[in-house]
Amino acid sequence: MARNYKKEYRTYHKRKKQKKRRAGRNKARRMMIKSKRARKGDGKDVHHKDRNPRNNNRKNLKIQSRKKNRGNNK
């Protein structure tokens, strides 16, 4: 069964709450690049320790490998 991208965008990615969460994650990444803790194309993710992508306090952010960060679902 093929993935329905139009439906996925309509029901999830288009929501205001999800847009704000995505913007928070993007902002955290830009902050880490600016502070030289991350580089473009380094294969790392920015981890939010409290799992809130809108909380971009420096003490809440850390760089992790993609595998470790995305497997952190607990």
PDB file of N, CA, C and O in Angstrom, residues 3-67:
ATOM      1  N   ARG A   3       1.998   5.214   0.363  1.00  0.00           N
ATOM      2  CA  ARG A   3       1.796   6.258   1.355  1.00  0.00           C
ATOM      3  C   ARG A   3       1.044   7.426   0.712  1.00  0.00           C
ATOM      4  O   ARG A   3       1.373   7.853  -0.393  1.00  0.00           O
ATOM      5  N   ASN A   4       0.042   7.959   1.400  1.00  0.00           N
ATOM      6  CA  ASN A   4      -0.757   9.065   0.881  1.00  0.00           C
ATOM      7  C   ASN A   4      -0.210  10.382   1.444  1.00  0.00           C
ATOM      8  O   ASN A   4      -0.604  10.836   2.513  1.00  0.00           O
ATOM      9  N   TYR A   5       0.711  10.995   0.712  1.00  0.00           N
ATOM     10  CA  TYR A   5       1.383  12.196   1.193  1.00  0.00           C
ATOM     11  C   TYR A   5       0.434  13.386   1.306  1.00  0.00           C
ATOM     12  O   TYR A   5       0.584  14.203   2.208  1.00  0.00           O
ATOM     13  N   LYS A   6      -0.510  13.511   0.397  1.00  0.00           N
ATOM     14  CA  LYS A   6      -1.453  14.627   0.459  1.00  0.00           C
ATOM     15  C   LYS A   6      -2.266  14.568   1.734  1.00  0.00           C
ATOM     16  O   LYS A   6      -2.454  15.565   2.431  1.00  0.00           O
ATOM     17  N   LYS A   7      -2.752  13.375   2.070  1.00  0.00           N
ATOM     18  CA  LYS A   7      -3.539  13.209   3.290  1.00  0.00           C
ATOM     19  C   LYS A   7      -2.670  13.471   4.523  1.00  0.00           C
ATOM     20  O   LYS A   7      -3.104  14.121   5.475  1.00  0.00           O
ATOM     21  N   GLU A   8      -1.443  12.987   4.497  1.00  0.00           N
ATOM     22  CA  GLU A   8      -0.521  13.179   5.613  1.00  0.00           C
ATOM     23  C   GLU A   8      -0.271  14.673   5.843  1.00  0.00           C
ATOM     24  O   GLU A   8      -0.271  15.139   6.983  1.00  0.00           O
ATOM     25  N   TYR A   9      -0.057  15.427   4.786  1.00  0.00           N
ATOM     26  CA  TYR A   9       0.164  16.866   4.917  1.00  0.00           C
ATOM     27  C   TYR A   9      -1.089  17.546   5.466  1.00  0.00           C
ATOM     28  O   TYR A   9      -1.021  18.362   6.382  1.00  0.00           O
ATOM     29  N   ARG A  10      -2.239  17.180   4.915  1.00  0.00           N
ATOM     30  CA  ARG A  10      -3.508  17.796   5.317  1.00  0.00           C
ATOM     31  C   ARG A  10      -3.825  17.540   6.784  1.00  0.00           C
ATOM     32  O   ARG A  10      -4.307  18.422   7.491  1.00  0.00           O
ATOM     33  N   THR A  11      -3.562  16.332   7.254  1.00  0.00           N
ATOM     34  CA  THR A  11      -3.980  15.967   8.601  1.00  0.00           C
ATOM     35  C   THR A  11      -2.917  16.173   9.668  1.00  0.00           C
ATOM     36  O   THR A  11      -3.234  16.152  10.850  1.00  0.00           O
ATOM     37  N   TYR A  12      -1.645  16.350   9.293  1.00  0.00           N
ATOM     38  CA  TYR A  12      -0.590  16.455  10.304  1.00  0.00           C
ATOM     39  C   TYR A  12       0.333  17.647  10.085  1.00  0.00           C
ATOM     40  O   TYR A  12       0.403  18.534  10.929  1.00  0.00           O
ATOM     41  N   HIS A  13       1.019  17.703   8.983  1.00  0.00           N
ATOM     42  CA  HIS A  13       2.047  18.719   8.764  1.00  0.00           C
ATOM     43  C   HIS A  13       1.485  20.128   8.625  1.00  0.00           C
ATOM     44  O   HIS A  13       2.202  21.094   8.862  1.00  0.00           O
ATOM     45  N   LYS A  14       0.254  20.253   8.279  1.00  0.00           N
ATOM     46  CA  LYS A  14      -0.350  21.559   8.039  1.00  0.00           C
ATOM     47  C   LYS A  14      -0.855  22.222   9.325  1.00  0.00           C
ATOM     48  O   LYS A  14      -1.087  23.421   9.354  1.00  0.00           O
ATOM     49  N   ARG A  15      -0.985  21.478  10.390  1.00  0.00           N
ATOM     50  CA  ARG A  15      -1.516  22.009  11.644  1.00  0.00           C
ATOM     51  C   ARG A  15      -0.596  23.066  12.239  1.00  0.00           C
ATOM     52  O   ARG A  15       0.628  22.945  12.180  1.00  0.00           O
ATOM     53  N   LYS A  16      -1.194  24.087  12.857  1.00  0.00           N
ATOM     54  CA  LYS A  16      -0.403  25.167  13.445  1.00  0.00           C
ATOM     55  C   LYS A  16       0.526  24.658  14.536  1.00  0.00           C
ATOM     56  O   LYS A  16       1.673  25.083  14.628  1.00  0.00           O
ATOM     57  N   LYS A  17       0.029  23.737  15.357  1.00  0.00           N
ATOM     58  CA  LYS A  17       0.853  23.206  16.440  1.00  0.00           C
ATOM     59  C   LYS A  17       2.090  22.493  15.885  1.00  0.00           C
ATOM     60  O   LYS A  17       3.203  22.671  16.387  1.00  0.00           O
ATOM     61  N   GLN A  18       1.908  21.727  14.835  1.00  0.00           N
ATOM     62  CA  GLN A  18       3.032  20.999  14.241  1.00  0.00           C
ATOM     63  C   GLN A  18       4.010  21.955  13.558  1.00  0.00           C
ATOM     64  O   GLN A  18       5.223  21.751  13.604  1.00  0.00           O
ATOM     65  N   LYS A  19       3.499  23.022  12.953  1.00  0.00           N
ATOM     66  CA  LYS A  19       4.385  24.010  12.328  1.00  0.00           C
ATOM     67  C   LYS A  19       5.274  24.670  13.375  1.00  0.00           C
ATOM     68  O   LYS A  19       6.459  24.898  13.155  1.00  0.00           O
ATOM     69  N   LYS A  20       4.705  24.976  14.556  1.00  0.00           N
ATOM     70  CA  LYS A  20       5.476  25.605  15.629  1.00  0.00           C
ATOM     71  C   LYS A  20       6.529  24.647  16.175  1.00  0.00           C
ATOM     72  O   LYS A  20       7.648  25.050  16.491  1.00  0.00           O
ATOM     73  N   ARG A  21       6.179  23.372  16.294  1.00  0.00           N
ATOM     74  CA  ARG A  21       7.140  22.377  16.771  1.00  0.00           C
ATOM     75  C   ARG A  21       8.298  22.242  15.781  1.00  0.00           C
ATOM     76  O   ARG A  21       9.462  22.201  16.175  1.00  0.00           O
ATOM     77  N   ARG A  22       7.983  22.191  14.486  1.00  0.00           N
ATOM     78  CA  ARG A  22       9.022  22.083  13.455  1.00  0.00           C
ATOM     79  C   ARG A  22       9.922  23.323  13.477  1.00  0.00           C
ATOM     80  O   ARG A  22      11.147  23.222  13.372  1.00  0.00           O
ATOM     81  N   ALA A  23       9.313  24.509  13.648  1.00  0.00           N
ATOM     82  CA  ALA A  23      10.087  25.749  13.697  1.00  0.00           C
ATOM     83  C   ALA A  23      11.038  25.736  14.903  1.00  0.00           C
ATOM     84  O   ALA A  23      12.176  26.205  14.807  1.00  0.00           O
ATOM     85  N   GLY A  24      10.586  25.194  16.020  1.00  0.00           N
ATOM     86  CA  GLY A  24      11.437  25.092  17.207  1.00  0.00           C
ATOM     87  C   GLY A  24      12.623  24.175  16.979  1.00  0.00           C
ATOM     88  O   GLY A  24      13.753  24.470  17.395  1.00  0.00           O
ATOM     89  N   ARG A  25      12.387  23.044  16.301  1.00  0.00           N
ATOM     90  CA  ARG A  25      13.483  22.123  16.001  1.00  0.00           C
ATOM     91  C   ARG A  25      14.487  22.762  15.043  1.00  0.00           C
ATOM     92  O   ARG A  25      15.708  22.639  15.221  1.00  0.00           O
ATOM     93  N   ASN A  26      13.983  23.483  14.047  1.00  0.00           N
ATOM     94  CA  ASN A  26      14.868  24.167  13.096  1.00  0.00           C
ATOM     95  C   ASN A  26      15.683  25.253  13.783  1.00  0.00           C
ATOM     96  O   ASN A  26      16.873  25.422  13.509  1.00  0.00           O
ATOM     97  N   LYS A  27      15.056  25.979  14.699  1.00  0.00           N
ATOM     98  CA  LYS A  27      15.750  27.042  15.424  1.00  0.00           C
ATOM     99  C   LYS A  27      16.863  26.458  16.294  1.00  0.00           C
ATOM    100  O   LYS A  27      17.964  27.004  16.357  1.00  0.00           O
ATOM    101  N   ALA A  28      16.592  25.324  16.943  1.00  0.00           N
ATOM    102  CA  ALA A  28      17.607  24.678  17.778  1.00  0.00           C
ATOM    103  C   ALA A  28      18.804  24.281  16.928  1.00  0.00           C
ATOM    104  O   ALA A  28      19.964  24.454  17.336  1.00  0.00           O
ATOM    105  N   ARG A  29      18.551  23.754  15.751  1.00  0.00           N
ATOM    106  CA  ARG A  29      19.636  23.352  14.854  1.00  0.00           C
ATOM    107  C   ARG A  29      20.474  24.563  14.442  1.00  0.00           C
ATOM    108  O   ARG A  29      21.712  24.517  14.460  1.00  0.00           O
ATOM    109  N   ARG A  30      19.809  25.670  14.092  1.00  0.00           N
ATOM    110  CA  ARG A  30      20.527  26.891  13.713  1.00  0.00           C
ATOM    111  C   ARG A  30      21.370  27.417  14.874  1.00  0.00           C
ATOM    112  O   ARG A  30      22.494  27.887  14.677  1.00  0.00           O
ATOM    113  N   MET A  31      20.840  27.338  16.100  1.00  0.00           N
ATOM    114  CA  MET A  31      21.585  27.792  17.278  1.00  0.00           C
ATOM    115  C   MET A  31      22.863  26.956  17.467  1.00  0.00           C
ATOM    116  O   MET A  31      23.922  27.495  17.782  1.00  0.00           O
ATOM    117  N   MET A  32      22.748  25.646  17.278  1.00  0.00           N
ATOM    118  CA  MET A  32      23.899  24.764  17.448  1.00  0.00           C
ATOM    119  C   MET A  32      24.958  25.013  16.371  1.00  0.00           C
ATOM    120  O   MET A  32      26.150  24.970  16.650  1.00  0.00           O
ATOM    121  N   ILE A  33      24.524  25.295  15.169  1.00  0.00           N
ATOM    122  CA  ILE A  33      25.470  25.597  14.091  1.00  0.00           C
ATOM    123  C   ILE A  33      26.180  26.917  14.375  1.00  0.00           C
ATOM    124  O   ILE A  33      27.394  27.028  14.222  1.00  0.00           O
ATOM    125  N   LYS A  34      25.428  27.895  14.849  1.00  0.00           N
ATOM    126  CA  LYS A  34      26.006  29.202  15.149  1.00  0.00           C
ATOM    127  C   LYS A  34      27.025  29.120  16.284  1.00  0.00           C
ATOM    128  O   LYS A  34      28.041  29.805  16.273  1.00  0.00           O
ATOM    129  N   SER A  35      26.762  28.251  17.268  1.00  0.00           N
ATOM    130  CA  SER A  35      27.677  28.118  18.407  1.00  0.00           C
ATOM    131  C   SER A  35      28.802  27.122  18.129  1.00  0.00           C
ATOM    132  O   SER A  35      29.549  26.762  19.039  1.00  0.00           O
ATOM    133  N   LYS A  36      28.900  26.636  16.870  1.00  0.00           N
ATOM    134  CA  LYS A  36      29.958  25.725  16.420  1.00  0.00           C
ATOM    135  C   LYS A  36      29.886  24.342  17.077  1.00  0.00           C
ATOM    136  O   LYS A  36      30.853  23.610  17.087  1.00  0.00           O
ATOM    137  N   ARG A  37      28.748  23.966  17.639  1.00  0.00           N
ATOM    138  CA  ARG A  37      28.597  22.638  18.228  1.00  0.00           C
ATOM    139  C   ARG A  37      28.117  21.629  17.192  1.00  0.00           C
ATOM    140  O   ARG A  37      28.170  20.432  17.420  1.00  0.00           O
ATOM    141  N   ALA A  38      27.643  22.133  16.048  1.00  0.00           N
ATOM    142  CA  ALA A  38      27.199  21.265  14.956  1.00  0.00           C
ATOM    143  C   ALA A  38      27.642  21.898  13.645  1.00  0.00           C
ATOM    144  O   ALA A  38      27.937  23.096  13.592  1.00  0.00           O
ATOM    145  N   ARG A  39      27.692  21.059  12.612  1.00  0.00           N
ATOM    146  CA  ARG A  39      28.048  21.546  11.278  1.00  0.00           C
ATOM    147  C   ARG A  39      27.022  21.039  10.290  1.00  0.00           C
ATOM    148  O   ARG A  39      26.422  19.983  10.478  1.00  0.00           O
ATOM    149  N   LYS A  40      26.878  21.766   9.214  1.00  0.00           N
ATOM    150  CA  LYS A  40      25.975  21.346   8.150  1.00  0.00           C
ATOM    151  C   LYS A  40      26.468  20.029   7.571  1.00  0.00           C
ATOM    152  O   LYS A  40      27.644  19.883   7.243  1.00  0.00           O
ATOM    153  N   GLY A  41      25.576  19.056   7.483  1.00  0.00           N
ATOM    154  CA  GLY A  41      25.918  17.769   6.903  1.00  0.00           C
ATOM    155  C   GLY A  41      26.701  16.848   7.812  1.00  0.00           C
ATOM    156  O   GLY A  41      27.309  15.893   7.356  1.00  0.00           O
ATOM    157  N   ASP A  42      26.698  17.087   9.119  1.00  0.00           N
ATOM    158  CA  ASP A  42      27.486  16.256  10.035  1.00  0.00           C
ATOM    159  C   ASP A  42      26.800  14.954  10.428  1.00  0.00           C
ATOM    160  O   ASP A  42      27.400  14.110  11.093  1.00  0.00           O
ATOM    161  N   GLY A  43      25.535  14.763  10.047  1.00  0.00           N
ATOM    162  CA  GLY A  43      24.835  13.517  10.349  1.00  0.00           C
ATOM    163  C   GLY A  43      24.358  13.424  11.780  1.00  0.00           C
ATOM    164  O   GLY A  43      24.044  12.346  12.261  1.00  0.00           O
ATOM    165  N   LYS A  44      24.300  14.541  12.480  1.00  0.00           N
ATOM    166  CA  LYS A  44      23.886  14.558  13.884  1.00  0.00           C
ATOM    167  C   LYS A  44      22.526  15.239  14.019  1.00  0.00           C
ATOM    168  O   LYS A  44      22.101  16.004  13.164  1.00  0.00           O
ATOM    169  N   ASP A  45      21.849  14.958  15.126  1.00  0.00           N
ATOM    170  CA  ASP A  45      20.584  15.605  15.457  1.00  0.00           C
ATOM    171  C   ASP A  45      20.759  16.413  16.733  1.00  0.00           C
ATOM    172  O   ASP A  45      21.621  16.107  17.557  1.00  0.00           O
ATOM    173  N   VAL A  46      19.897  17.408  16.910  1.00  0.00           N
ATOM    174  CA  VAL A  46      19.868  18.162  18.152  1.00  0.00           C
ATOM    175  C   VAL A  46      18.822  17.503  19.048  1.00  0.00           C
ATOM    176  O   VAL A  46      17.667  17.360  18.670  1.00  0.00           O
ATOM    177  N   HIS A  47      19.253  17.077  20.216  1.00  0.00           N
ATOM    178  CA  HIS A  47      18.378  16.391  21.165  1.00  0.00           C
ATOM    179  C   HIS A  47      17.844  17.390  22.184  1.00  0.00           C
ATOM    180  O   HIS A  47      18.606  18.156  22.767  1.00  0.00           O
ATOM    181  N   HIS A  48      16.533  17.407  22.395  1.00  0.00           N
ATOM    182  CA  HIS A  48      15.904  18.208  23.448  1.00  0.00           C
ATOM    183  C   HIS A  48      15.736  17.293  24.652  1.00  0.00           C
ATOM    184  O   HIS A  48      14.958  16.340  24.601  1.00  0.00           O
ATOM    185  N   LYS A  49      16.447  17.567  25.712  1.00  0.00           N
ATOM    186  CA  LYS A  49      16.449  16.683  26.874  1.00  0.00           C
ATOM    187  C   LYS A  49      15.056  16.520  27.487  1.00  0.00           C
ATOM    188  O   LYS A  49      14.716  15.437  27.943  1.00  0.00           O
ATOM    189  N   ASP A  50      14.260  17.579  27.499  1.00  0.00           N
ATOM    190  CA  ASP A  50      12.913  17.481  28.078  1.00  0.00           C
ATOM    191  C   ASP A  50      11.854  17.093  27.049  1.00  0.00           C
ATOM    192  O   ASP A  50      10.674  17.086  27.358  1.00  0.00           O
ATOM    193  N   ARG A  51      12.293  16.762  25.830  1.00  0.00           N
ATOM    194  CA  ARG A  51      11.438  16.309  24.730  1.00  0.00           C
ATOM    195  C   ARG A  51      10.448  17.377  24.245  1.00  0.00           C
ATOM    196  O   ARG A  51       9.476  17.075  23.583  1.00  0.00           O
ATOM    197  N   ASN A  52      10.699  18.635  24.575  1.00  0.00           N
ATOM    198  CA  ASN A  52       9.856  19.742  24.131  1.00  0.00           C
ATOM    199  C   ASN A  52      10.618  20.532  23.081  1.00  0.00           C
ATOM    200  O   ASN A  52      11.556  21.262  23.404  1.00  0.00           O
ATOM    201  N   PRO A  53      10.239  20.421  21.796  1.00  0.00           N
ATOM    202  CA  PRO A  53      10.995  21.100  20.742  1.00  0.00           C
ATOM    203  C   PRO A  53      10.896  22.628  20.785  1.00  0.00           C
ATOM    204  O   PRO A  53      11.669  23.312  20.127  1.00  0.00           O
ATOM    205  N   ARG A  54      10.007  23.160  21.588  1.00  0.00           N
ATOM    206  CA  ARG A  54       9.888  24.616  21.686  1.00  0.00           C
ATOM    207  C   ARG A  54      10.807  25.184  22.763  1.00  0.00           C
ATOM    208  O   ARG A  54      11.013  26.384  22.842  1.00  0.00           O
ATOM    209  N   ASN A  55      11.352  24.331  23.633  1.00  0.00           N
ATOM    210  CA  ASN A  55      12.244  24.778  24.700  1.00  0.00           C
ATOM    211  C   ASN A  55      13.679  24.716  24.192  1.00  0.00           C
ATOM    212  O   ASN A  55      14.311  23.668  24.229  1.00  0.00           O
ATOM    213  N   ASN A  56      14.198  25.836  23.720  1.00  0.00           N
ATOM    214  CA  ASN A  56      15.535  25.878  23.141  1.00  0.00           C
ATOM    215  C   ASN A  56      16.558  26.500  24.083  1.00  0.00           C
ATOM    216  O   ASN A  56      17.516  27.135  23.652  1.00  0.00           O
ATOM    217  N   ASN A  57      16.379  26.274  25.377  1.00  0.00           N
ATOM    218  CA  ASN A  57      17.354  26.706  26.359  1.00  0.00           C
ATOM    219  C   ASN A  57      18.642  25.918  26.126  1.00  0.00           C
ATOM    220  O   ASN A  57      18.602  24.723  25.856  1.00  0.00           O
ATOM    221  N   ARG A  58      19.803  26.557  26.247  1.00  0.00           N
ATOM    222  CA  ARG A  58      21.073  25.882  25.971  1.00  0.00           C
ATOM    223  C   ARG A  58      21.269  24.629  26.819  1.00  0.00           C
ATOM    224  O   ARG A  58      21.839  23.647  26.361  1.00  0.00           O
ATOM    225  N   LYS A  59      20.810  24.644  28.055  1.00  0.00           N
ATOM    226  CA  LYS A  59      20.978  23.494  28.947  1.00  0.00           C
ATOM    227  C   LYS A  59      20.070  22.341  28.542  1.00  0.00           C
ATOM    228  O   LYS A  59      20.259  21.219  28.982  1.00  0.00           O
ATOM    229  N   ASN A  60      19.075  22.621  27.724  1.00  0.00           N
ATOM    230  CA  ASN A  60      18.137  21.589  27.288  1.00  0.00           C
ATOM    231  C   ASN A  60      18.566  20.917  25.984  1.00  0.00           C
ATOM    232  O   ASN A  60      17.993  19.921  25.593  1.00  0.00           O
ATOM    233  N   LEU A  61      19.581  21.457  25.321  1.00  0.00           N
ATOM    234  CA  LEU A  61      19.985  20.946  24.006  1.00  0.00           C
ATOM    235  C   LEU A  61      21.304  20.194  24.068  1.00  0.00           C
ATOM    236  O   LEU A  61      22.197  20.549  24.836  1.00  0.00           O
ATOM    237  N   LYS A  62      21.403  19.159  23.243  1.00  0.00           N
ATOM    238  CA  LYS A  62      22.664  18.440  23.109  1.00  0.00           C
ATOM    239  C   LYS A  62      22.697  17.771  21.741  1.00  0.00           C
ATOM    240  O   LYS A  62      21.665  17.473  21.156  1.00  0.00           O
ATOM    241  N   ILE A  63      23.901  17.559  21.227  1.00  0.00           N
ATOM    242  CA  ILE A  63      24.089  16.930  19.921  1.00  0.00           C
ATOM    243  C   ILE A  63      24.197  15.419  20.117  1.00  0.00           C
ATOM    244  O   ILE A  63      24.919  14.950  20.996  1.00  0.00           O
ATOM    245  N   GLN A  64      23.460  14.671  19.291  1.00  0.00           N
ATOM    246  CA  GLN A  64      23.491  13.213  19.337  1.00  0.00           C
ATOM    247  C   GLN A  64      23.519  12.673  17.920  1.00  0.00           C
ATOM    248  O   GLN A  64      23.140  13.354  16.980  1.00  0.00           O
ATOM    249  N   SER A  65      23.909  11.413  17.806  1.00  0.00           N
ATOM    250  CA  SER A  65      23.833  10.763  16.499  1.00  0.00           C
ATOM    251  C   SER A  65      22.361  10.601  16.137  1.00  0.00           C
ATOM    252  O   SER A  65      21.493  10.546  17.016  1.00  0.00           O
ATOM    253  N   ARG A  66      22.069  10.526  14.862  1.00  0.00           N
ATOM    254  CA  ARG A  66      20.681  10.360  14.423  1.00  0.00           C
ATOM    255  C   ARG A  66      20.074   9.081  14.978  1.00  0.00           C
ATOM    256  O   ARG A  66      18.938   9.063  15.426  1.00  0.00           O
ATOM    257  N   LYS A  67      20.852   8.020  14.945  1.00  0.00           N
ATOM    258  CA  LYS A  67      20.350   6.721  15.404  1.00  0.00           C
ATOM    259  C   LYS A  67      19.938   6.778  16.873  1.00  0.00           C
ATOM    260  O   LYS A  67      18.871   6.321  17.251  1.00  0.00           O
TER     261      LYS A  67
END
